[in-house]
Coordinates of C-alpha atoms in Angstrom, one line a residue:
X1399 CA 0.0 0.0 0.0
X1400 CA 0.6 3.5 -1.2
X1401 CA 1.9 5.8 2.0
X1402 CA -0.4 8.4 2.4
X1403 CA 0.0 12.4 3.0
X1404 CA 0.7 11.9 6.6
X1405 CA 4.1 9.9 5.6
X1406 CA 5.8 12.9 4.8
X1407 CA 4.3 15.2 6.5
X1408 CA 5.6 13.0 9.7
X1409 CA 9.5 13.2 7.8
X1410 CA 9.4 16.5 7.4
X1411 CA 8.1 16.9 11.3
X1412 CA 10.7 14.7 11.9
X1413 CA 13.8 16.4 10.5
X1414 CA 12.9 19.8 12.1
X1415 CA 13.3 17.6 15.0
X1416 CA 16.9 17.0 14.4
X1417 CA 16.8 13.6 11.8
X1418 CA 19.4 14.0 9.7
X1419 CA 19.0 11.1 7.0
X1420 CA 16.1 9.7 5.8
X1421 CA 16.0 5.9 4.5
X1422 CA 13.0 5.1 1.8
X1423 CA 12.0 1.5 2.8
X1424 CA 9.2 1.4 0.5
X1425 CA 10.4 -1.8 -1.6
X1426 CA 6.7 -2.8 -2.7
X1427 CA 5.6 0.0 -4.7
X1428 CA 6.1 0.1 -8.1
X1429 CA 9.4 2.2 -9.4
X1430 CA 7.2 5.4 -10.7
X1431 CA 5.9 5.6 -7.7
X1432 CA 9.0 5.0 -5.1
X1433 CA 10.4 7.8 -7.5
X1434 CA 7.4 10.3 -7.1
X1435 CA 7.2 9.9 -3.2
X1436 CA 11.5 10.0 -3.1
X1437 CA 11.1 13.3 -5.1
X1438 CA 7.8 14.3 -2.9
X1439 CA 10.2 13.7 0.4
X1440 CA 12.9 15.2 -1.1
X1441 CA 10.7 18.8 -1.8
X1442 CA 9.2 18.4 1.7
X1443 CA 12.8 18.3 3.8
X1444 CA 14.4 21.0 1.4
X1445 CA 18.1 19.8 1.9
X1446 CA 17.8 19.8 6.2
X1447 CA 18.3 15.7 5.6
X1448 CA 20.0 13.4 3.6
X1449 CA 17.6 10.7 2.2
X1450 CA 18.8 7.4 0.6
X1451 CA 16.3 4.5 -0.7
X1452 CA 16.9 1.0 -0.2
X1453 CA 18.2 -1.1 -2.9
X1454 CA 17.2 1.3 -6.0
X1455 CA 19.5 2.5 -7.3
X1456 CA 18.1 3.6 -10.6
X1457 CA 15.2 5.4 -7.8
X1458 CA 18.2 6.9 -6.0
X1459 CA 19.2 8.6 -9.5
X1460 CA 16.1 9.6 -11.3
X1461 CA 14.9 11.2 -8.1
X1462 CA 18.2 13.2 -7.4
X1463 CA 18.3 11.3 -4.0
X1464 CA 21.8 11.2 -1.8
X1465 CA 22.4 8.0 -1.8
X1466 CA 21.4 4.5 -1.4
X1467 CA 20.7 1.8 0.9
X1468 CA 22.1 -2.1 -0.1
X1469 CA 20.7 -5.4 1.9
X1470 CA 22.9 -8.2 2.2
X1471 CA 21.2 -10.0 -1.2
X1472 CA 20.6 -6.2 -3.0
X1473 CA 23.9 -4.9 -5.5
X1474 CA 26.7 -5.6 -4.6
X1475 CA 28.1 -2.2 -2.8
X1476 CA 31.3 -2.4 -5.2
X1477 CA 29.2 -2.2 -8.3
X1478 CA 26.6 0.8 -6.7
X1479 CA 30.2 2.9 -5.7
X1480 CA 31.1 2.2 -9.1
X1481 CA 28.0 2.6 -11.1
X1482 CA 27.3 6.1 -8.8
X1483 CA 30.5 7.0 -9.7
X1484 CA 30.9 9.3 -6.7
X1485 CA 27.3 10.9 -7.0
X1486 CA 25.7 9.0 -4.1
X1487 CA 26.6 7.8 -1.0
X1488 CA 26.3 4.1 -0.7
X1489 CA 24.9 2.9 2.5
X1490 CA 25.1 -1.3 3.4
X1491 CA 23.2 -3.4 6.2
X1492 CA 25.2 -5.6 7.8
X1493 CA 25.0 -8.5 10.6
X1494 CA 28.5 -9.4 11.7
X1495 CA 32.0 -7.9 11.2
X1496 CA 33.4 -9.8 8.5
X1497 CA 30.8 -8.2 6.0
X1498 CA 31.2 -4.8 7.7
X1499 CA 34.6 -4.9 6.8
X1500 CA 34.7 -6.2 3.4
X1501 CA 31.5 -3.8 2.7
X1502 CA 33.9 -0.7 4.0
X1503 CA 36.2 -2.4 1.5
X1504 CA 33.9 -2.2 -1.2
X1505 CA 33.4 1.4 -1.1
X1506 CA 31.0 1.6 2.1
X1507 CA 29.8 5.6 3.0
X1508 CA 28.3 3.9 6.3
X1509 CA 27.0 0.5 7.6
X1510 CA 23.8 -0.2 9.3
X1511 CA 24.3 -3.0 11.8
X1512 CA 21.4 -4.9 13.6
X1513 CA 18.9 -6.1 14.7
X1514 CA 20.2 -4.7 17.9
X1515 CA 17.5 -5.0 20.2
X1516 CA 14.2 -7.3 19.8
X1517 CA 12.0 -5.5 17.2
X1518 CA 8.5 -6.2 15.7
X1519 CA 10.1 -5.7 11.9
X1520 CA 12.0 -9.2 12.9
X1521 CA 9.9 -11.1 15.4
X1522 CA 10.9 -15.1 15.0
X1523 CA 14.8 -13.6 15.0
X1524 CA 16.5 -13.0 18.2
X1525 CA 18.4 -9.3 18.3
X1526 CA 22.0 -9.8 17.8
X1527 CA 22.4 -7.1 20.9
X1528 CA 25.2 -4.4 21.9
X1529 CA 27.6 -6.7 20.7
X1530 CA 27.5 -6.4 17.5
X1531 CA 28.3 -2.7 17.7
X1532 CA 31.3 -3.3 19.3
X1533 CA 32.6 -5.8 17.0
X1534 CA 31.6 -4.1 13.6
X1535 CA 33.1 -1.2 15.3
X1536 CA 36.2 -2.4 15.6
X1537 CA 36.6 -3.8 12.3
X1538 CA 35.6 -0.3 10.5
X1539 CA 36.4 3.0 10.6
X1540 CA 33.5 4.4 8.3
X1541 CA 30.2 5.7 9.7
X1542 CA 28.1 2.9 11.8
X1543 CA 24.5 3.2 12.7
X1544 CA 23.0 0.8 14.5
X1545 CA 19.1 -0.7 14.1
X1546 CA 16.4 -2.4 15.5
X1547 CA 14.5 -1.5 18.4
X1548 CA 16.2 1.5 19.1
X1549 CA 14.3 3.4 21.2
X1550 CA 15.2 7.4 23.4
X1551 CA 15.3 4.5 26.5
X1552 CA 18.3 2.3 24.9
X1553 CA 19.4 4.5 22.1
X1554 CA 22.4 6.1 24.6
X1555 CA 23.3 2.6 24.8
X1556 CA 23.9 2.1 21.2
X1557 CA 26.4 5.2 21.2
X1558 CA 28.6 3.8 24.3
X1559 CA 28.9 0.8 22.4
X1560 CA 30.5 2.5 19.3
X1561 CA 27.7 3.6 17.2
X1562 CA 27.4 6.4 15.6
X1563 CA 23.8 7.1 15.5
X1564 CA 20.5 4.9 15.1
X1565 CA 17.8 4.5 13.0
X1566 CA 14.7 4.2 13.9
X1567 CA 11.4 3.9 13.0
X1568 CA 8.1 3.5 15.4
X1569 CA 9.2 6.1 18.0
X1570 CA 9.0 8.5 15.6
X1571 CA 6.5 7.3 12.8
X1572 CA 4.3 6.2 15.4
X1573 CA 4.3 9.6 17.8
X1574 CA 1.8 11.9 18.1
X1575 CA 4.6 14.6 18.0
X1576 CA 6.9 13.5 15.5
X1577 CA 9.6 16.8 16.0
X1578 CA 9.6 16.0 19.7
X1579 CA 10.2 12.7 19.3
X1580 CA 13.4 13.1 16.8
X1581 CA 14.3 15.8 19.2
X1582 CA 14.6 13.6 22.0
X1583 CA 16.1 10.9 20.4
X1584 CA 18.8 13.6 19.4
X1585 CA 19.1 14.8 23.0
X1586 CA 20.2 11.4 24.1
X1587 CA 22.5 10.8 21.3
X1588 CA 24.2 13.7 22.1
X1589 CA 24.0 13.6 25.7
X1590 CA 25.7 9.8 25.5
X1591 CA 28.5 11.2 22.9
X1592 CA 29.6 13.5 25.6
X1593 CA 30.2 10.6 28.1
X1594 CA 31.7 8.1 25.0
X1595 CA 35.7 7.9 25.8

């Protein structure tokens, strides 16, 4: 199903809240549309956030997006750097340290590491936990957000453990006051980064 008006309207909330990327996960609609919504996002946050699309990058392209986001089965992150040819950054999830590292390798902008915590986008698959972080961590130096149940409660945890950032999704898409809630998700980001050695 389509997202409807309150999908960006929620983005664009969210990013005068303090998000600072944006990740398109709408994989089911059909290209013309996942190009008219990435072009309808990308009017509506009016270069305050960076927004990437997962696995398209053809979408990423045509709709004059920033970059890209690769699964473990999507293109291989070699052939997006190459194929961008410096145009887009090229973003890769990953669930273990060996294909962090050869993703950085490959040309990697930033990794995406999870499922951290337990999360209803994953529910017969246990979270991988803090972990993870750590280990991907010290097998890359490029940018590491971390995913998966992230929420302003274990978020600060995330950062200790060598993240980055976080992505999330329900705390924000799912709040009644979407700025409020990036904005405090920011807060304790930036509050834990303070305390990070």
């Amino acid at each position: 199903m389509a997202p409807d008006g309150r999908f960006v309207r929620v983005i664009a909330e969210a990013v005068t809240g303090g998000v600072d990327m944006v990740q398109l996960r709408e994989k089911d609609l059909p290209v013309r549309q996942q190009i008219a919504l990435a072009e309808e996002l990308r009017a509506a946050v009016a270069g305050m956030a960076v927004i990437v699309v997962n696995d398209r990058l053809d979408v990423a392209l045509a709709a004059g997006l920033q970059g890209v986001h690769l699964g473990e089965q999507s293109l291989p992150v070699a052939a997006a750097v190459r194929t961008a040819g410096g145009r887009l950054l090229v973003g890769r999830s990953v669930h273990d340290a060996k294909s962090a590292k050869q993703a950085e390798a490959d040309g990697a902008s930033y990794l995406i590491a999870g499922h951290i915590f337990a999360t209803a986008s994953h529910p017969n698959e246990p979270p991988r936990g803090l972990q993870l972080i750590g280990d991907v961590r010290a097998a890359v130096g490029c940018a590491l957000l971390a995913i998966g149940g992230i929420t302003p409660a274990n978020a600060a945890e995330c950062i200790r453990a060598g993240a980055d950032g976080v992505a999330v999704i329900s705390p924000i898409m799912a709040a009644a006051r979407p700025a409020e809630a990036a904005r405090r998700i920011k807060e304790v980001i930036r509050a834990a980064e303070v305390r990070t050695p």
